[in-house]
Amino acid sequence: VVLVESGGGSVQAGGSLTLSCVASGFTFSTHCLGWFRQAPESWREGVGTIDSDGRAYYFGSLKGRFTISRDNAKNTLYLKMDSLKPEDTGTYICAARSAGCGLYHSMDYWGNGTLVSVSS
């Protein structure tokens, strides 16, 4: 199983970024997928998940600025981030889970992450 994130970079506050995660080695279309993030010297936290039907769940107050989507034909998960803030800085990690979907932190497979840096 391989999950590879891309699309990270540096952006000014108020800007937007779209992250991608390409997956292989498992049945992408049937799995719950998620995005997590880890700020420097901080714990990993959930961003949101999306089930096999495309229903998305968001942790905390990120819904409205962040949008999770998936393209099962391309085995790709996306995270569109708008109105970015300096506190959104961190490594963004995609993950997959075979059973159940919702606001879970326990996932079966993890990527290595892509770095997002938001300057004020």
Short mmCIF file of N, CA and C in Angstrom, two decimals:
data_model
loop_
_atom_site.label_atom_id
_atom_site.label_comp_id
_atom_site.label_asym_id
_atom_site.label_seq_id
_atom_site.Cartn_x
_atom_site.Cartn_y
_atom_site.Cartn_z
N VAL A 1 0.85 -1.20 0.00
CA VAL A 1 0.00 0.00 0.00
C VAL A 1 0.88 1.24 0.00
N VAL A 2 0.54 2.16 -0.89
CA VAL A 2 1.30 3.41 -0.98
C VAL A 2 0.33 4.58 -1.09
N LEU A 3 0.56 5.61 -0.30
CA LEU A 3 -0.21 6.85 -0.37
C LEU A 3 0.81 7.98 -0.54
N VAL A 4 0.67 8.75 -1.62
CA VAL A 4 1.65 9.80 -1.90
C VAL A 4 0.94 11.13 -2.04
N GLU A 5 1.27 12.03 -1.12
CA GLU A 5 0.68 13.36 -1.14
C GLU A 5 1.51 14.31 -1.99
N SER A 6 0.84 15.31 -2.54
CA SER A 6 1.53 16.36 -3.29
C SER A 6 0.70 17.63 -3.23
N GLY A 7 1.31 18.74 -3.67
CA GLY A 7 0.59 19.99 -3.74
C GLY A 7 0.90 20.97 -2.63
N GLY A 8 1.70 20.54 -1.66
CA GLY A 8 2.06 21.46 -0.59
C GLY A 8 2.98 22.56 -1.09
N GLY A 9 3.18 23.56 -0.25
CA GLY A 9 4.05 24.66 -0.61
C GLY A 9 3.85 25.83 0.33
N SER A 10 4.38 26.97 -0.07
CA SER A 10 4.27 28.18 0.72
C SER A 10 3.23 29.11 0.12
N VAL A 11 2.41 29.69 0.96
CA VAL A 11 1.34 30.58 0.51
C VAL A 11 1.13 31.66 1.56
N GLN A 12 0.66 32.80 1.11
CA GLN A 12 0.35 33.87 2.05
C GLN A 12 -1.03 33.66 2.65
N ALA A 13 -1.22 34.21 3.82
CA ALA A 13 -2.52 34.13 4.49
C ALA A 13 -3.61 34.65 3.56
N GLY A 14 -4.73 33.94 3.56
CA GLY A 14 -5.83 34.29 2.67
C GLY A 14 -5.80 33.55 1.35
N GLY A 15 -4.69 32.90 1.07
CA GLY A 15 -4.55 32.18 -0.19
C GLY A 15 -5.17 30.80 -0.15
N SER A 16 -4.99 30.07 -1.25
CA SER A 16 -5.58 28.73 -1.40
C SER A 16 -4.54 27.74 -1.89
N LEU A 17 -4.76 26.49 -1.54
CA LEU A 17 -3.96 25.38 -2.04
C LEU A 17 -4.86 24.18 -2.20
N THR A 18 -4.53 23.34 -3.16
CA THR A 18 -5.22 22.06 -3.30
C THR A 18 -4.18 20.95 -3.22
N LEU A 19 -4.38 20.07 -2.25
CA LEU A 19 -3.50 18.92 -2.08
C LEU A 19 -4.10 17.70 -2.76
N SER A 20 -3.24 16.81 -3.21
CA SER A 20 -3.67 15.55 -3.81
C SER A 20 -2.99 14.40 -3.11
N CYS A 21 -3.63 13.26 -3.13
CA CYS A 21 -3.06 12.04 -2.58
C CYS A 21 -3.40 10.91 -3.54
N VAL A 22 -2.39 10.34 -4.14
CA VAL A 22 -2.59 9.21 -5.05
C VAL A 22 -2.30 7.93 -4.30
N ALA A 23 -3.22 6.98 -4.39
CA ALA A 23 -3.12 5.74 -3.63
C ALA A 23 -2.99 4.53 -4.54
N SER A 24 -2.36 3.49 -4.03
CA SER A 24 -2.25 2.23 -4.74
C SER A 24 -2.07 1.11 -3.74
N GLY A 25 -2.39 -0.10 -4.20
CA GLY A 25 -2.17 -1.27 -3.36
C GLY A 25 -3.37 -1.73 -2.55
N PHE A 26 -4.50 -1.06 -2.70
CA PHE A 26 -5.74 -1.49 -2.04
C PHE A 26 -6.92 -1.02 -2.88
N THR A 27 -8.11 -1.48 -2.52
CA THR A 27 -9.32 -1.12 -3.29
C THR A 27 -9.77 0.27 -2.88
N PHE A 28 -9.29 1.26 -3.60
CA PHE A 28 -9.48 2.66 -3.25
C PHE A 28 -10.96 3.00 -3.08
N SER A 29 -11.79 2.54 -4.02
CA SER A 29 -13.17 2.99 -4.07
C SER A 29 -14.00 2.57 -2.87
N THR A 30 -13.60 1.54 -2.17
CA THR A 30 -14.38 1.04 -1.03
C THR A 30 -13.88 1.54 0.31
N HIS A 31 -12.78 2.23 0.32
CA HIS A 31 -12.17 2.67 1.57
C HIS A 31 -12.60 4.08 1.97
N CYS A 32 -12.68 4.27 3.26
CA CYS A 32 -12.79 5.61 3.84
C CYS A 32 -11.41 6.27 3.74
N LEU A 33 -11.39 7.52 3.34
CA LEU A 33 -10.12 8.23 3.18
C LEU A 33 -10.13 9.48 4.06
N GLY A 34 -8.97 9.89 4.48
CA GLY A 34 -8.94 11.04 5.37
C GLY A 34 -7.70 11.89 5.20
N TRP A 35 -7.83 13.12 5.67
CA TRP A 35 -6.70 14.03 5.76
C TRP A 35 -6.47 14.38 7.22
N PHE A 36 -5.20 14.40 7.59
CA PHE A 36 -4.78 14.77 8.92
C PHE A 36 -3.65 15.79 8.78
N ARG A 37 -3.34 16.50 9.85
CA ARG A 37 -2.24 17.46 9.76
C ARG A 37 -1.49 17.50 11.08
N GLN A 38 -0.24 17.86 11.00
CA GLN A 38 0.58 17.96 12.19
C GLN A 38 1.41 19.23 12.11
N ALA A 39 1.14 20.15 13.01
CA ALA A 39 1.90 21.38 13.09
C ALA A 39 3.22 21.12 13.79
N PRO A 40 4.21 21.98 13.56
CA PRO A 40 5.50 21.79 14.25
C PRO A 40 5.32 21.71 15.76
N GLU A 41 5.96 20.71 16.35
CA GLU A 41 5.95 20.53 17.80
C GLU A 41 4.52 20.41 18.34
N SER A 42 3.66 19.73 17.58
CA SER A 42 2.28 19.57 18.01
C SER A 42 1.80 18.18 17.67
N TRP A 43 0.67 17.81 18.23
CA TRP A 43 0.08 16.52 17.96
C TRP A 43 -0.57 16.51 16.57
N ARG A 44 -0.69 15.34 16.01
CA ARG A 44 -1.42 15.18 14.77
C ARG A 44 -2.91 15.38 15.04
N GLU A 45 -3.58 16.09 14.18
CA GLU A 45 -5.02 16.32 14.34
C GLU A 45 -5.74 16.00 13.05
N GLY A 46 -7.01 15.68 13.19
CA GLY A 46 -7.81 15.34 12.02
C GLY A 46 -8.28 16.58 11.27
N VAL A 47 -8.31 16.46 9.97
CA VAL A 47 -8.90 17.49 9.12
C VAL A 47 -10.30 17.04 8.71
N GLY A 48 -10.39 15.83 8.17
CA GLY A 48 -11.68 15.28 7.79
C GLY A 48 -11.52 13.97 7.07
N THR A 49 -12.64 13.30 6.86
CA THR A 49 -12.68 12.04 6.14
C THR A 49 -13.78 12.08 5.09
N ILE A 50 -13.72 11.12 4.18
CA ILE A 50 -14.75 11.02 3.15
C ILE A 50 -15.03 9.56 2.90
N ASP A 51 -16.29 9.19 2.86
CA ASP A 51 -16.62 7.78 2.70
C ASP A 51 -16.70 7.40 1.22
N SER A 52 -16.99 6.13 0.97
CA SER A 52 -16.97 5.63 -0.39
C SER A 52 -18.05 6.26 -1.27
N ASP A 53 -19.08 6.82 -0.65
CA ASP A 53 -20.15 7.49 -1.40
C ASP A 53 -19.88 8.97 -1.61
N GLY A 54 -18.77 9.45 -1.07
CA GLY A 54 -18.42 10.85 -1.25
C GLY A 54 -18.92 11.78 -0.15
N ARG A 55 -19.46 11.21 0.92
CA ARG A 55 -19.90 12.05 2.03
C ARG A 55 -18.69 12.41 2.89
N ALA A 56 -18.53 13.69 3.13
CA ALA A 56 -17.37 14.16 3.88
C ALA A 56 -17.73 14.55 5.31
N TYR A 57 -16.80 14.31 6.20
CA TYR A 57 -16.94 14.65 7.60
C TYR A 57 -15.74 15.52 7.98
N TYR A 58 -15.96 16.57 8.74
CA TYR A 58 -14.89 17.48 9.07
C TYR A 58 -14.73 17.60 10.59
N PHE A 59 -13.47 17.65 11.01
CA PHE A 59 -13.18 17.86 12.42
C PHE A 59 -13.26 19.35 12.72
N GLY A 60 -13.81 19.67 13.88
CA GLY A 60 -13.82 21.03 14.36
C GLY A 60 -14.50 21.99 13.41
N SER A 61 -13.88 23.14 13.21
CA SER A 61 -14.50 24.21 12.44
C SER A 61 -13.90 24.37 11.06
N LEU A 62 -13.26 23.31 10.54
CA LEU A 62 -12.59 23.44 9.26
C LEU A 62 -13.55 23.43 8.08
N LYS A 63 -14.73 22.85 8.27
CA LYS A 63 -15.71 22.87 7.19
C LYS A 63 -16.04 24.30 6.84
N GLY A 64 -16.07 24.60 5.56
CA GLY A 64 -16.30 25.97 5.12
C GLY A 64 -15.05 26.56 4.50
N ARG A 65 -13.89 26.24 5.07
CA ARG A 65 -12.64 26.64 4.45
C ARG A 65 -11.97 25.49 3.72
N PHE A 66 -12.17 24.26 4.23
CA PHE A 66 -11.54 23.07 3.65
C PHE A 66 -12.61 22.19 3.01
N THR A 67 -12.29 21.62 1.87
CA THR A 67 -13.21 20.72 1.17
C THR A 67 -12.47 19.46 0.75
N ILE A 68 -13.00 18.33 1.18
CA ILE A 68 -12.41 17.03 0.82
C ILE A 68 -13.23 16.43 -0.30
N SER A 69 -12.55 15.87 -1.28
CA SER A 69 -13.23 15.17 -2.38
C SER A 69 -12.36 14.01 -2.84
N ARG A 70 -12.94 13.16 -3.65
CA ARG A 70 -12.20 11.99 -4.14
C ARG A 70 -12.60 11.69 -5.57
N ASP A 71 -11.68 11.10 -6.31
CA ASP A 71 -11.93 10.64 -7.67
C ASP A 71 -11.53 9.17 -7.70
N ASN A 72 -12.52 8.30 -7.60
CA ASN A 72 -12.24 6.87 -7.54
C ASN A 72 -11.62 6.35 -8.83
N ALA A 73 -11.94 6.97 -9.94
CA ALA A 73 -11.38 6.53 -11.23
C ALA A 73 -9.88 6.80 -11.30
N LYS A 74 -9.43 7.78 -10.55
CA LYS A 74 -8.01 8.15 -10.56
C LYS A 74 -7.29 7.72 -9.28
N ASN A 75 -8.01 7.02 -8.39
CA ASN A 75 -7.42 6.64 -7.10
C ASN A 75 -6.80 7.84 -6.39
N THR A 76 -7.49 8.95 -6.42
CA THR A 76 -6.94 10.19 -5.89
C THR A 76 -7.89 10.86 -4.91
N LEU A 77 -7.33 11.30 -3.82
CA LEU A 77 -8.03 12.07 -2.79
C LEU A 77 -7.54 13.50 -2.87
N TYR A 78 -8.45 14.46 -2.64
CA TYR A 78 -8.09 15.87 -2.72
C TYR A 78 -8.46 16.60 -1.42
N LEU A 79 -7.72 17.67 -1.17
CA LEU A 79 -8.07 18.59 -0.09
C LEU A 79 -7.89 20.00 -0.62
N LYS A 80 -9.01 20.70 -0.79
CA LYS A 80 -8.96 22.09 -1.23
C LYS A 80 -9.03 22.98 0.00
N MET A 81 -8.06 23.86 0.13
CA MET A 81 -7.96 24.71 1.31
C MET A 81 -8.04 26.17 0.88
N ASP A 82 -9.02 26.87 1.40
CA ASP A 82 -9.22 28.28 1.09
C ASP A 82 -9.04 29.12 2.34
N SER A 83 -8.85 30.43 2.12
CA SER A 83 -8.71 31.36 3.24
C SER A 83 -7.71 30.86 4.27
N LEU A 84 -6.57 30.45 3.79
CA LEU A 84 -5.58 29.85 4.68
C LEU A 84 -5.06 30.84 5.70
N LYS A 85 -4.77 30.30 6.89
CA LYS A 85 -4.28 31.09 8.02
C LYS A 85 -2.91 30.56 8.44
N PRO A 86 -2.10 31.38 9.08
CA PRO A 86 -0.79 30.88 9.55
C PRO A 86 -0.91 29.64 10.43
N GLU A 87 -1.98 29.53 11.19
CA GLU A 87 -2.15 28.35 12.04
C GLU A 87 -2.49 27.09 11.26
N ASP A 88 -2.70 27.20 9.97
CA ASP A 88 -2.90 26.01 9.13
C ASP A 88 -1.57 25.40 8.71
N THR A 89 -0.47 26.03 9.06
CA THR A 89 0.85 25.51 8.71
C THR A 89 1.08 24.14 9.34
N GLY A 90 1.62 23.22 8.54
CA GLY A 90 1.93 21.90 9.05
C GLY A 90 2.12 20.90 7.93
N THR A 91 2.36 19.67 8.32
CA THR A 91 2.45 18.58 7.36
C THR A 91 1.08 17.95 7.22
N TYR A 92 0.61 17.85 6.01
CA TYR A 92 -0.71 17.29 5.72
C TYR A 92 -0.54 15.87 5.22
N ILE A 93 -1.27 14.97 5.86
CA ILE A 93 -1.08 13.54 5.65
C ILE A 93 -2.39 12.90 5.23
N CYS A 94 -2.36 12.08 4.20
CA CYS A 94 -3.58 11.36 3.84
C CYS A 94 -3.52 9.94 4.41
N ALA A 95 -4.70 9.36 4.57
CA ALA A 95 -4.80 8.05 5.20
C ALA A 95 -6.02 7.33 4.68
N ALA A 96 -6.06 6.02 4.90
CA ALA A 96 -7.18 5.21 4.44
C ALA A 96 -7.58 4.22 5.52
N ARG A 97 -8.86 3.89 5.51
CA ARG A 97 -9.43 2.98 6.51
C ARG A 97 -10.41 2.06 5.81
N SER A 98 -10.34 0.76 6.13
CA SER A 98 -11.17 -0.20 5.40
C SER A 98 -12.59 -0.31 5.94
N ALA A 99 -12.79 -0.12 7.24
CA ALA A 99 -14.10 -0.35 7.84
C ALA A 99 -14.60 0.89 8.54
N GLY A 100 -15.79 1.34 8.16
CA GLY A 100 -16.40 2.49 8.82
C GLY A 100 -15.81 3.79 8.37
N CYS A 101 -16.57 4.87 8.54
CA CYS A 101 -16.07 6.20 8.18
C CYS A 101 -16.77 7.23 9.04
N GLY A 102 -16.04 8.23 9.41
CA GLY A 102 -16.57 9.29 10.24
C GLY A 102 -15.41 10.07 10.81
N LEU A 103 -15.59 10.60 11.97
CA LEU A 103 -14.53 11.38 12.59
C LEU A 103 -13.59 10.47 13.37
N TYR A 104 -12.93 9.56 12.62
CA TYR A 104 -12.00 8.61 13.21
C TYR A 104 -10.58 9.11 13.09
N HIS A 105 -9.75 8.82 14.07
CA HIS A 105 -8.32 9.06 13.98
C HIS A 105 -7.56 7.79 13.68
N SER A 106 -8.20 6.66 13.91
CA SER A 106 -7.55 5.37 13.68
C SER A 106 -7.73 4.97 12.23
N MET A 107 -6.64 4.94 11.49
CA MET A 107 -6.66 4.59 10.07
C MET A 107 -5.72 3.42 9.84
N ASP A 108 -5.95 2.70 8.73
CA ASP A 108 -5.14 1.52 8.44
C ASP A 108 -3.83 1.86 7.72
N TYR A 109 -3.89 2.83 6.82
CA TYR A 109 -2.73 3.16 6.00
C TYR A 109 -2.49 4.67 6.04
N TRP A 110 -1.22 5.04 6.00
CA TRP A 110 -0.84 6.46 6.09
C TRP A 110 0.20 6.82 5.02
N GLY A 111 0.09 8.03 4.52
CA GLY A 111 1.13 8.57 3.67
C GLY A 111 2.20 9.25 4.51
N ASN A 112 3.18 9.82 3.85
CA ASN A 112 4.26 10.50 4.55
C ASN A 112 4.03 12.00 4.73
N GLY A 113 3.11 12.55 3.96
CA GLY A 113 2.76 13.94 4.15
C GLY A 113 3.38 14.89 3.16
N THR A 114 2.76 16.06 3.05
CA THR A 114 3.28 17.16 2.25
C THR A 114 3.18 18.43 3.09
N LEU A 115 4.21 19.26 3.01
CA LEU A 115 4.32 20.40 3.90
C LEU A 115 3.60 21.63 3.35
N VAL A 116 2.81 22.25 4.20
CA VAL A 116 2.12 23.50 3.86
C VAL A 116 2.60 24.58 4.83
N SER A 117 3.01 25.70 4.27
CA SER A 117 3.48 26.81 5.09
C SER A 117 2.70 28.07 4.72
N VAL A 118 2.04 28.66 5.71
CA VAL A 118 1.22 29.84 5.48
C VAL A 118 1.85 31.01 6.23
N SER A 119 2.21 32.03 5.50
CA SER A 119 2.84 33.20 6.11
C SER A 119 1.84 34.34 6.26
N SER A 120 2.06 35.16 7.27
CA SER A 120 1.13 36.27 7.53
C SER A 120 1.53 37.52 6.76
#
